[in-house]
């Protein structure tokens, strides 16, 4: 995406999936709002909570990789395709740099960091106390605690190397990926969640699954009567004095992607 009118070989589009190819995805992760619909999380008009800084020169620190090769800090960041990095120590920023399309005033996709913002509820309550819509799903006999702990026995695979993994069906339902002309599946997150069936017992093992965070977010919204954008803004973003607004990617009904973006 270079220039005012990028040539065809430099275009990044959502519909043809080019935004998720490497190296194009480095641009995508820094310009996500230009490809998909999003909802804003306002920082409000209060003062910014500035982070104290005590810069430390980390660039020359060297170490051995798992293969025994020598590498320094800067080389590691470049080789791992780092976009943005901020290191804090004892409450102070000791290192902050931006690479590629990263920039200090540019929003970067947060991926599964989003999961950590979703709610506090009665952990012993059954999911169906809040979401009767889930009565015929894997969550029918699960508790909120089991959802929080990612110990729900739900048939759902998140192997990103498998093109047939369930994560891609979830992503298409929420508009994160182009569905294609022959797509017949759900068209929003919640229509996808109610299709999930049980596999194994609840509470026996931890497996990180994006759909659990989506279910938890649905519960939070049902209980609070608020959108996640407003809830995050009022409870976290404004009180902590965030420097910039944030955002959630939304599906065709305006439901926020509470687990990944």
XYZ file of N, CA and C in Angstrom:
783
model
N 0.841 -1.189 0.000
C 0.000 0.000 0.000
C 0.878 1.242 0.000
N 1.610 1.425 -1.080
C 2.537 2.538 -1.168
C 2.034 3.565 -2.168
N 2.087 4.835 -1.793
C 1.676 5.898 -2.681
C 0.218 6.277 -2.497
N -0.166 7.406 -3.103
C -1.544 7.897 -2.994
C -2.504 6.971 -3.738
N -2.095 6.488 -4.896
C -2.876 5.507 -5.646
C -1.969 4.313 -5.906
N -1.942 3.346 -4.974
C -1.001 2.231 -5.078
C -1.206 1.440 -6.371
N -0.112 1.002 -7.022
C -0.228 0.149 -8.200
C -0.813 -1.201 -7.808
N -1.361 -1.958 -8.764
C -2.014 -3.238 -8.461
C -1.164 -4.201 -7.638
N 0.149 -4.242 -7.890
C 0.985 -5.197 -7.167
C 1.307 -4.742 -5.743
N 0.860 -3.552 -5.358
C 1.073 -3.058 -3.999
C -0.222 -2.953 -3.199
N -1.341 -3.328 -3.798
C -2.633 -3.229 -3.114
C -2.796 -4.339 -2.088
N -3.399 -3.995 -0.972
C -3.755 -4.970 0.059
C -5.262 -4.874 0.268
N -5.945 -5.969 0.028
C -7.406 -5.983 0.107
C -7.871 -7.048 1.093
N -9.075 -6.836 1.623
C -9.678 -7.845 2.491
C -10.267 -8.986 1.675
N -10.964 -8.670 0.600
C -11.747 -9.654 -0.140
C -10.915 -10.777 -0.743
N -9.663 -10.484 -1.131
C -8.845 -11.537 -1.739
C -7.856 -12.156 -0.755
N -7.996 -11.829 0.521
C -7.167 -12.416 1.577
C -5.712 -11.956 1.531
N -5.398 -10.971 0.702
C -4.007 -10.538 0.576
C -3.489 -9.889 1.848
N -4.387 -9.364 2.665
C -3.963 -8.709 3.898
C -3.392 -9.645 4.933
N -3.609 -10.962 4.756
C -3.104 -11.929 5.724
C -1.896 -12.705 5.202
N -1.382 -12.311 4.058
C -0.179 -12.932 3.534
C 1.049 -12.171 4.020
N 2.146 -12.883 4.131
C 3.397 -12.226 4.519
C 4.135 -11.785 3.260
N 4.685 -10.579 3.209
C 4.839 -9.624 4.323
C 3.702 -8.615 4.446
N 2.631 -8.745 3.611
C 1.559 -7.762 3.640
C 0.916 -7.622 5.021
N 0.888 -8.723 5.774
C 0.199 -8.660 7.076
C 0.866 -7.692 8.035
N 2.123 -7.339 7.797
C 2.762 -6.349 8.667
C 2.096 -4.984 8.485
N 1.655 -4.695 7.258
C 0.885 -3.474 7.025
C -0.509 -3.625 7.625
N -1.120 -4.784 7.420
C -2.479 -5.032 7.918
C -2.570 -4.836 9.422
N -1.625 -5.385 10.174
C -1.688 -5.323 11.627
C -1.576 -3.895 12.152
N -1.058 -2.984 11.339
C -0.947 -1.581 11.731
C -2.022 -0.696 11.102
N -2.865 -1.273 10.230
C -3.915 -0.501 9.550
C -5.232 -1.288 9.534
N -5.484 -2.062 10.575
C -6.616 -2.988 10.575
C -7.951 -2.289 10.361
N -8.087 -1.103 10.893
C -9.361 -0.384 10.812
C -9.667 0.063 9.382
N -8.693 0.030 8.510
C -8.911 0.425 7.121
C -9.431 -0.735 6.273
N -9.419 -1.952 6.843
C -9.858 -3.127 6.098
C -11.194 -3.678 6.570
N -11.501 -3.532 7.857
C -12.691 -4.147 8.440
C -13.467 -3.137 9.273
N -14.787 -3.379 9.455
C -15.566 -2.500 10.330
C -15.133 -2.653 11.778
N -15.074 -1.557 12.505
C -14.659 -1.574 13.902
C -15.551 -0.659 14.731
N -15.508 -0.841 16.039
C -16.221 0.035 16.974
C -15.198 0.647 17.917
N -15.344 1.924 18.202
C -14.331 2.668 18.944
C -14.459 2.483 20.456
N -13.313 2.423 21.123
C -13.231 2.450 22.580
C -12.619 3.803 22.948
N -13.448 4.716 23.439
C -13.008 6.093 23.671
C -12.135 6.217 24.907
N -11.091 7.020 24.808
C -10.240 7.308 25.951
C -10.795 8.455 26.781
N -11.803 9.180 26.252
C -12.375 10.299 26.968
C -11.529 11.558 26.832
N -11.802 12.542 27.694
C -11.105 13.831 27.613
C -10.185 14.081 28.806
N -10.020 13.080 29.636
C -9.177 13.257 30.810
C -7.703 13.301 30.450
N -6.875 13.633 31.429
C -5.431 13.721 31.180
C -4.832 12.346 30.899
N -3.792 12.341 30.097
C -3.067 11.115 29.797
C -2.192 10.739 30.992
N -2.207 9.481 31.378
C -1.329 9.003 32.454
C 0.037 8.689 31.847
N 0.916 9.647 31.906
C 2.236 9.470 31.301
C 3.046 8.433 32.077
N 3.703 7.551 31.353
C 4.541 6.541 31.982
C 5.944 7.109 32.190
N 6.454 7.037 33.402
C 7.816 7.531 33.634
C 8.824 6.707 32.846
N 9.873 7.355 32.368
C 10.878 6.690 31.551
C 12.244 6.726 32.206
N 12.966 5.635 32.043
C 14.356 5.536 32.496
C 15.085 4.699 31.456
N 15.381 5.291 30.294
C 15.923 4.537 29.156
C 17.187 3.750 29.489
N 17.219 2.547 28.944
C 18.377 1.665 29.087
C 18.768 1.188 27.690
N 20.030 1.180 27.379
C 20.501 0.734 26.072
C 20.547 -0.791 26.051
N 19.541 -1.394 25.425
C 19.472 -2.853 25.339
C 19.996 -3.380 24.001
N 20.202 -2.487 23.045
C 20.484 -2.922 21.682
C 21.706 -3.817 21.559
N 22.701 -3.591 22.372
C 23.935 -4.353 22.240
C 23.974 -5.641 23.036
N 22.931 -5.917 23.820
C 22.922 -7.146 24.614
C 22.958 -8.348 23.683
N 23.882 -9.267 23.921
C 24.025 -10.440 23.058
C 23.672 -11.711 23.819
N 23.325 -12.734 23.058
C 22.941 -14.013 23.653
C 23.103 -15.108 22.600
N 22.932 -16.332 23.036
C 22.990 -17.478 22.139
C 21.566 -17.955 21.846
N 21.290 -18.219 20.578
C 19.984 -18.742 20.203
C 19.920 -20.242 20.514
N 18.771 -20.844 20.269
C 18.606 -22.272 20.526
C 19.506 -23.122 19.630
N 19.959 -22.540 18.513
C 20.858 -23.272 17.617
C 22.322 -23.018 17.950
N 22.568 -22.173 18.944
C 23.934 -21.879 19.344
C 24.537 -20.675 18.663
N 23.774 -20.025 17.775
C 24.284 -18.853 17.061
C 24.270 -17.632 17.980
N 25.201 -16.707 17.731
C 25.253 -15.461 18.488
C 24.304 -14.440 17.865
N 23.611 -13.696 18.722
C 22.673 -12.693 18.238
C 22.542 -11.599 19.282
N 22.340 -10.356 18.824
C 22.099 -9.298 19.795
C 20.618 -8.914 19.795
N 20.260 -8.046 20.717
C 18.862 -7.674 20.942
C 18.216 -7.104 19.677
N 18.891 -6.162 19.018
C 18.331 -5.540 17.818
C 18.142 -6.549 16.700
N 19.120 -7.410 16.496
C 19.009 -8.445 15.459
C 17.820 -9.359 15.729
N 17.582 -9.672 16.982
C 16.466 -10.551 17.339
C 15.130 -9.906 17.000
N 15.007 -8.604 17.251
C 13.762 -7.902 16.949
C 13.507 -7.864 15.451
N 14.558 -7.631 14.674
C 14.413 -7.582 13.217
C 14.074 -8.960 12.663
N 14.762 -9.986 13.127
C 14.547 -11.340 12.616
C 13.192 -11.915 13.013
N 12.629 -11.416 14.111
C 11.308 -11.889 14.551
C 10.179 -10.998 14.025
N 10.518 -10.070 13.128
C 9.543 -9.177 12.495
C 8.724 -8.398 13.524
N 9.388 -7.909 14.540
C 8.725 -7.106 15.565
C 8.257 -5.781 14.969
N 7.025 -5.401 15.280
C 6.504 -4.097 14.845
C 6.726 -3.032 15.910
N 6.320 -3.333 17.135
C 6.430 -2.389 18.239
C 6.909 -3.149 19.471
N 7.708 -2.506 20.281
C 8.113 -3.139 21.537
C 8.295 -2.077 22.616
N 7.791 -2.362 23.797
C 7.955 -1.497 24.951
C 8.299 -2.387 26.145
N 9.403 -2.068 26.801
C 9.851 -2.841 27.958
C 9.744 -1.966 29.197
N 9.066 -2.487 30.235
C 8.966 -1.760 31.502
C 9.695 -2.533 32.591
N 10.294 -1.778 33.513
C 10.972 -2.377 34.661
C 10.705 -1.510 35.879
N 10.093 -2.114 36.884
C 9.767 -1.405 38.125
C 8.957 -0.135 37.854
N 7.977 -0.256 36.951
C 7.059 0.845 36.693
C 7.570 1.915 35.757
N 8.730 1.707 35.148
C 9.296 2.712 34.246
C 9.578 2.103 32.872
N 9.392 2.921 31.838
C 9.700 2.480 30.485
C 11.211 2.546 30.288
N 11.817 1.394 30.044
C 13.269 1.378 29.855
C 13.652 1.238 28.384
N 12.682 0.828 27.554
C 13.003 0.637 26.128
C 11.717 0.714 25.324
N 11.744 1.455 24.211
C 10.574 1.589 23.350
C 11.050 1.866 21.922
N 10.661 0.988 20.984
C 11.056 1.185 19.587
C 9.969 0.661 18.649
N 10.019 1.148 17.413
C 9.031 0.788 16.401
C 9.746 0.412 15.113
N 9.233 -0.624 14.444
C 9.848 -1.136 13.234
C 8.786 -1.302 12.145
N 9.223 -1.523 10.917
C 8.282 -1.775 9.832
C 7.264 -0.661 9.712
N 5.976 -1.023 9.751
C 4.892 -0.042 9.685
C 4.447 0.418 11.062
N 5.115 -0.049 12.099
C 4.774 0.378 13.452
C 5.153 1.829 13.688
N 4.365 2.506 14.517
C 4.621 3.907 14.824
C 4.003 4.217 16.174
N 4.588 5.127 16.928
C 4.115 5.386 18.283
C 2.707 5.961 18.324
N 2.238 6.567 17.236
C 0.887 7.129 17.210
C -0.054 6.303 16.331
N 0.302 5.048 16.100
C -0.506 4.185 15.235
C -0.973 2.955 16.008
N -2.242 2.642 15.911
C -2.786 1.473 16.610
C -2.320 0.187 15.953
N -2.001 -0.800 16.773
C -1.577 -2.118 16.295
C -2.565 -3.155 16.802
N -2.882 -4.123 15.981
C -3.819 -5.172 16.369
C -3.327 -5.857 17.653
N -4.236 -6.144 18.576
C -3.860 -6.691 19.883
C -3.991 -8.197 19.968
N -4.660 -8.820 18.996
C -4.845 -10.273 18.989
C -5.433 -10.742 20.332
N -4.916 -11.841 20.870
C -5.529 -12.456 22.057
C -5.311 -11.681 23.349
N -4.541 -10.596 23.309
C -4.472 -9.721 24.479
C -5.869 -9.228 24.841
N -6.738 -9.151 23.825
C -8.124 -8.716 24.039
C -8.823 -9.562 25.096
N -8.501 -10.836 25.168
C -9.175 -11.744 26.106
C -9.053 -11.287 27.557
N -7.976 -10.611 27.884
C -7.727 -10.246 29.276
C -8.619 -9.126 29.775
N -9.387 -8.493 28.894
C -10.233 -7.370 29.299
C -11.679 -7.779 29.609
N -11.978 -9.066 29.518
C -13.383 -9.472 29.527
C -13.842 -9.954 30.896
N -14.305 -9.017 31.756
C -15.244 -9.229 32.809
C -14.991 -9.956 34.106
N -15.890 -9.727 35.082
C -15.892 -10.389 36.376
C -17.328 -10.719 36.734
N -17.596 -12.009 37.043
C -18.973 -12.468 37.267
C -19.002 -13.488 38.388
N -20.179 -14.059 38.628
C -20.317 -15.145 39.598
C -19.723 -16.405 38.975
N -18.549 -16.852 39.422
C -17.883 -17.972 38.773
C -18.611 -19.306 38.899
N -19.425 -19.464 39.957
C -20.106 -20.747 40.167
C -21.392 -20.881 39.347
N -21.860 -19.809 38.769
C -23.124 -19.832 38.033
C -22.984 -20.613 36.733
N -24.055 -21.308 36.332
C -24.015 -21.974 35.030
C -24.085 -20.940 33.911
N -23.472 -21.247 32.804
C -23.493 -20.337 31.659
C -24.916 -20.000 31.260
N -25.791 -20.989 31.316
C -27.175 -20.785 30.867
C -27.968 -19.855 31.777
N -27.448 -19.558 32.968
C -28.113 -18.560 33.815
C -28.122 -17.217 33.101
N -27.051 -16.942 32.380
C -26.918 -15.678 31.668
C -27.271 -15.798 30.190
N -26.979 -16.975 29.625
C -27.187 -17.176 28.188
C -28.044 -18.419 27.938
N -29.361 -18.304 28.083
C -30.219 -19.460 27.809
C -30.091 -19.932 26.365
N -29.580 -19.067 25.489
C -29.385 -19.446 24.083
C -28.401 -20.604 23.932
N -27.577 -20.850 24.958
C -26.543 -21.886 24.868
C -26.987 -23.233 25.437
N -28.281 -23.407 25.644
C -28.788 -24.621 26.295
C -28.581 -25.887 25.478
N -28.419 -25.778 24.177
C -28.225 -26.955 23.333
C -26.796 -27.054 22.807
N -25.871 -26.445 23.522
C -24.480 -26.424 23.081
C -23.568 -27.090 24.122
N -22.279 -27.064 23.850
C -21.299 -27.607 24.784
C -21.333 -26.888 26.127
N -21.853 -25.687 26.159
C -21.849 -24.866 27.369
C -23.096 -25.071 28.234
N -23.966 -25.965 27.835
C -25.220 -26.173 28.560
C -24.992 -26.561 30.013
N -23.954 -27.360 30.284
C -23.678 -27.790 31.651
C -22.325 -27.281 32.150
N -21.851 -26.197 31.560
C -20.582 -25.598 31.988
C -20.842 -24.418 32.916
N -19.886 -24.146 33.793
C -19.995 -22.990 34.676
C -19.205 -21.814 34.106
N -19.488 -20.640 34.622
C -18.749 -19.452 34.209
C -17.270 -19.615 34.536
N -16.942 -20.217 35.701
C -15.551 -20.445 36.085
C -14.839 -21.310 35.044
N -15.509 -22.332 34.557
C -14.893 -23.195 33.554
C -14.643 -22.448 32.245
N -15.531 -21.527 31.920
C -15.306 -20.690 30.742
C -14.108 -19.781 30.978
N -14.063 -19.147 32.158
C -12.946 -18.264 32.498
C -11.619 -19.008 32.461
N -11.618 -20.249 32.950
C -10.384 -21.028 33.054
C -10.036 -21.771 31.773
N -10.869 -21.643 30.741
C -10.652 -22.353 29.477
C -10.570 -23.862 29.709
N -11.494 -24.387 30.514
C -11.520 -25.830 30.763
C -12.845 -26.442 30.302
N -13.500 -25.799 29.361
C -14.755 -26.305 28.810
C -14.446 -27.385 27.769
N -15.148 -28.504 27.872
C -14.992 -29.563 26.877
C -15.814 -29.236 25.644
N -15.229 -28.503 24.723
C -15.953 -28.059 23.530
C -15.195 -28.518 22.285
N -15.929 -29.029 21.333
C -15.337 -29.492 20.080
C -15.011 -28.283 19.216
N -13.752 -27.897 19.253
C -13.320 -26.681 18.547
C -11.802 -26.708 18.462
N -11.271 -26.686 17.262
C -9.820 -26.745 17.073
C -9.273 -25.383 16.689
N -8.085 -25.085 17.216
C -7.453 -23.801 16.945
C -6.011 -24.015 16.477
N -5.854 -24.975 15.567
C -4.550 -25.259 14.970
C -4.400 -24.369 13.736
N -3.612 -23.314 13.878
C -3.510 -22.321 12.811
C -2.814 -22.855 11.565
N -2.143 -23.988 11.681
C -1.498 -24.596 10.520
C -2.463 -25.474 9.723
N -3.654 -25.715 10.275
C -4.644 -26.565 9.619
C -5.688 -25.695 8.918
N -5.757 -25.711 7.595
C -6.726 -24.864 6.878
C -8.168 -25.228 7.155
N -8.398 -26.404 7.744
C -9.757 -26.838 8.057
C -10.096 -26.708 9.536
N -9.228 -26.068 10.295
C -9.474 -25.900 11.733
C -10.696 -25.021 11.968
N -11.348 -25.233 13.111
C -12.575 -24.492 13.428
C -12.346 -22.993 13.575
N -11.127 -22.604 13.924
C -10.837 -21.177 14.087
C -11.177 -20.388 12.828
N -11.022 -21.003 11.663
C -11.306 -20.293 10.406
C -12.809 -20.130 10.198
N -13.606 -21.103 10.655
C -15.057 -20.960 10.595
C -15.531 -19.850 11.509
N -14.936 -19.789 12.694
C -15.232 -18.700 13.627
C -14.884 -17.355 12.990
N -13.706 -17.272 12.389
C -13.254 -16.014 11.791
C -14.167 -15.579 10.643
N -14.598 -16.520 9.816
C -15.491 -16.172 8.697
C -16.858 -15.730 9.198
N -17.334 -16.349 10.261
C -18.648 -15.959 10.787
C -18.634 -14.516 11.265
N -17.496 -14.074 11.800
C -17.391 -12.716 12.326
C -16.863 -11.707 11.337
N -16.619 -12.152 10.095
C -16.146 -11.222 9.080
C -14.667 -10.935 9.131
N -13.898 -11.718 9.878
C -12.456 -11.518 9.946
C -11.749 -12.012 8.688
N -12.398 -12.969 8.017
C -11.889 -13.507 6.763
C -12.987 -13.418 5.718
N -12.628 -13.281 4.445
C -13.664 -13.282 3.408
C -14.367 -14.640 3.368
N -15.686 -14.639 3.326
C -16.454 -15.878 3.366
C -16.472 -16.598 2.029
N -16.460 -15.860 0.937
C -16.512 -16.489 -0.373
C -17.945 -16.688 -0.833
N -18.159 -16.807 -2.133
C -19.515 -16.884 -2.685
C -20.276 -18.152 -2.305
N -19.576 -19.224 -1.946
C -20.236 -20.495 -1.632
C -20.411 -20.725 -0.134
N -20.089 -19.739 0.654
C -20.175 -19.897 2.106
C -21.627 -19.979 2.564
N -21.933 -20.996 3.374
C -23.305 -21.216 3.867
C -23.400 -21.141 5.391
N -22.298 -20.829 6.051
C -22.269 -20.885 7.506
C -22.818 -19.651 8.192
N -22.626 -19.580 9.520
C -23.107 -18.447 10.311
C -22.493 -17.138 9.844
N -23.248 -16.056 10.028
C -22.789 -14.744 9.567
C -22.491 -13.772 10.710
N -22.490 -14.260 11.936
C -22.088 -13.425 13.071
C -21.566 -14.330 14.173
N -20.882 -13.758 15.162
C -20.239 -14.546 16.207
C -21.232 -15.408 16.984
N -22.374 -14.849 17.334
C -23.288 -15.572 18.208
C -23.996 -16.712 17.496
N -24.288 -16.542 16.230
C -24.840 -17.662 15.467
C -23.823 -18.786 15.348
N -22.547 -18.443 15.397
C -21.512 -19.483 15.384
C -21.419 -20.168 16.750
N -21.438 -19.401 17.822
C -21.283 -19.975 19.163
C -22.357 -21.004 19.486
N -23.581 -20.785 19.031
C -24.667 -21.718 19.367
C -24.589 -23.015 18.570
N -23.599 -23.146 17.686
C -23.408 -24.407 16.963
C -22.410 -25.326 17.662
N -21.702 -24.827 18.672
C -20.613 -25.584 19.289
C -21.135 -26.729 20.153
N -20.550 -27.901 19.971
C -20.986 -29.086 20.684
C -19.910 -29.592 21.643
N -20.342 -30.427 22.572
C -19.454 -30.891 23.633
C -18.512 -31.985 23.136
N -17.301 -31.962 23.687
C -16.316 -33.001 23.423
C -15.502 -33.198 24.695
N -15.679 -34.315 25.356
C -14.992 -34.549 26.620
C -15.723 -33.909 27.786
N -15.091 -33.972 28.943
C -15.702 -33.449 30.171
C -15.175 -32.042 30.467
N -15.998 -31.271 31.167
C -15.588 -29.943 31.595
C -14.669 -30.038 32.814
N -13.760 -29.093 32.945
C -12.950 -28.967 34.152
C -11.767 -29.903 34.260
N -11.496 -30.699 33.234
C -10.424 -31.694 33.339
C -9.098 -31.251 32.747
N -9.103 -30.213 31.945
C -7.849 -29.780 31.349
C -7.972 -28.400 30.729
N -6.869 -27.664 30.755
C -6.847 -26.322 30.175
C -6.470 -26.388 28.707
N -7.298 -25.787 27.851
C -6.968 -25.620 26.437
C -7.453 -24.230 26.035
N -6.530 -23.391 25.591
C -6.904 -22.027 25.211
C -7.697 -22.044 23.915
N -8.960 -21.651 23.994
C -9.843 -21.631 22.831
C -10.551 -20.281 22.763
N -10.414 -19.633 21.642
C -10.958 -18.295 21.443
C -12.449 -18.210 21.742
N -13.187 -19.256 21.403
C -14.642 -19.202 21.592
C -15.033 -19.062 23.055
N -14.199 -19.533 23.988
C -14.514 -19.367 25.405
C -14.536 -17.887 25.786
N -13.590 -17.137 25.275
C -13.573 -15.699 25.554
C -14.764 -14.996 24.926
N -15.194 -15.474 23.763
C -16.384 -14.896 23.128
C -17.635 -15.166 23.957
N -17.741 -16.376 24.491
C -18.886 -16.702 25.352
C -18.861 -15.839 26.605
N -17.688 -15.680 27.207
C -17.568 -14.860 28.406
C -17.951 -13.407 28.115
N -17.530 -12.902 26.979
C -17.876 -11.531 26.608
C -19.373 -11.371 26.412
N -20.008 -12.364 25.830
C -21.458 -12.333 25.640
C -22.155 -12.249 26.998
N -21.663 -13.032 27.950
C -22.217 -12.993 29.310
C -22.046 -11.600 29.919
N -20.857 -11.048 29.791
C -20.568 -9.722 30.353
C -21.509 -8.676 29.775
N -21.718 -8.724 28.489
C -22.612 -7.754 27.850
C -24.057 -7.966 28.287
N -24.471 -9.218 28.436
C -25.841 -9.512 28.859
C -26.084 -8.987 30.277
N -25.122 -9.197 31.163
C -25.272 -8.785 32.557
C -25.205 -7.262 32.707
N -24.261 -6.639 32.008
C -24.054 -5.195 32.160
C -25.031 -4.369 31.340
N -25.574 -4.966 30.275
C -26.434 -4.203 29.378
C -25.670 -3.187 28.557
N -24.351 -3.390 28.445
C -23.502 -2.444 27.717
C -22.709 -3.164 26.636
N -22.361 -2.420 25.588
C -21.443 -2.942 24.590
C -20.048 -3.021 25.204
N -19.234 -3.920 24.694
C -17.871 -4.033 25.210
C -17.076 -2.755 24.999
N -17.319 -2.095 23.878
C -16.616 -0.839 23.614
C -16.867 0.169 24.728
N -18.128 0.316 25.133
C -18.477 1.278 26.183
C -18.001 0.806 27.549
N -18.109 -0.495 27.789
C -17.710 -1.045 29.080
C -16.206 -0.894 29.289
N -15.432 -1.226 28.275
C -13.980 -1.091 28.367
C -13.579 0.375 28.508
N -14.276 1.235 27.782
C -13.991 2.663 27.864
C -14.236 3.192 29.275
N -15.406 2.867 29.851
C -15.798 3.415 31.145
C -15.020 2.805 32.311
N -14.744 1.489 32.242
C -14.132 0.804 33.380
C -12.603 0.796 33.348
N -12.016 0.863 32.142
C -10.565 0.704 32.050
C -9.881 1.837 31.287
N -10.319 2.083 30.062
C -9.584 3.004 29.186
C -9.537 4.434 29.729
N -10.707 4.944 30.149
C -10.738 6.304 30.699
C -10.052 6.386 32.055
N -10.370 5.496 33.009
C -9.729 5.593 34.319
C -8.210 5.486 34.285
N -7.666 4.696 33.370
C -6.215 4.525 33.374
C -5.494 5.636 32.606
N -6.258 6.555 31.982
C -5.630 7.661 31.270
C -4.919 7.230 30.014
N -5.570 6.350 29.223
C -4.964 5.882 27.976
C -4.649 7.057 27.056
N -3.564 6.967 26.329
C -3.153 8.069 25.463
C -4.011 8.161 24.209
N -4.449 7.003 23.685
C -5.239 6.974 22.461
C -6.491 6.123 22.653
N -7.467 6.311 21.767
C -8.612 5.416 21.710
C -8.128 4.025 21.312
N -8.972 3.032 21.568
C -8.725 1.682 21.077
C -9.918 1.275 20.213
N -10.034 0.003 19.868
C -11.164 -0.429 19.046
C -11.345 -1.941 19.103
N -12.528 -2.382 18.742
C -12.827 -3.789 18.511
C -13.264 -3.953 17.058
N -12.838 -5.013 16.414
C -13.422 -5.380 15.119
C -14.816 -5.916 15.406
N -15.785 -5.626 14.542
C -17.162 -6.056 14.769
C -17.672 -6.909 13.616
N -18.651 -7.782 13.928
C -19.247 -8.629 12.897
C -20.390 -7.892 12.199
N -21.180 -8.611 11.411
C -22.227 -7.977 10.605
C -23.351 -7.380 11.436
N -23.462 -7.783 12.708
C -24.497 -7.244 13.604
C -23.919 -6.221 14.589
N -22.641 -5.924 14.452
C -22.015 -4.974 15.357
C -21.493 -5.598 16.641
N -21.469 -6.948 16.732
C -20.924 -7.613 17.901
C -19.395 -7.519 17.875
N -18.807 -7.081 18.974
C -17.360 -6.959 19.030
C -16.672 -8.324 19.040
N -15.523 -8.388 18.414
C -14.666 -9.563 18.520
C -13.924 -9.457 19.846
N -14.421 -10.162 20.844
C -13.930 -9.961 22.207
C -12.716 -10.803 22.544
N -12.264 -11.613 21.618
C -11.223 -12.582 21.962
C -9.961 -12.464 21.141
N -9.976 -11.651 20.112
C -8.822 -11.731 19.210
C -8.348 -10.406 18.646
N -9.152 -9.364 18.575
C -8.725 -8.156 17.860
C -8.863 -6.926 18.754
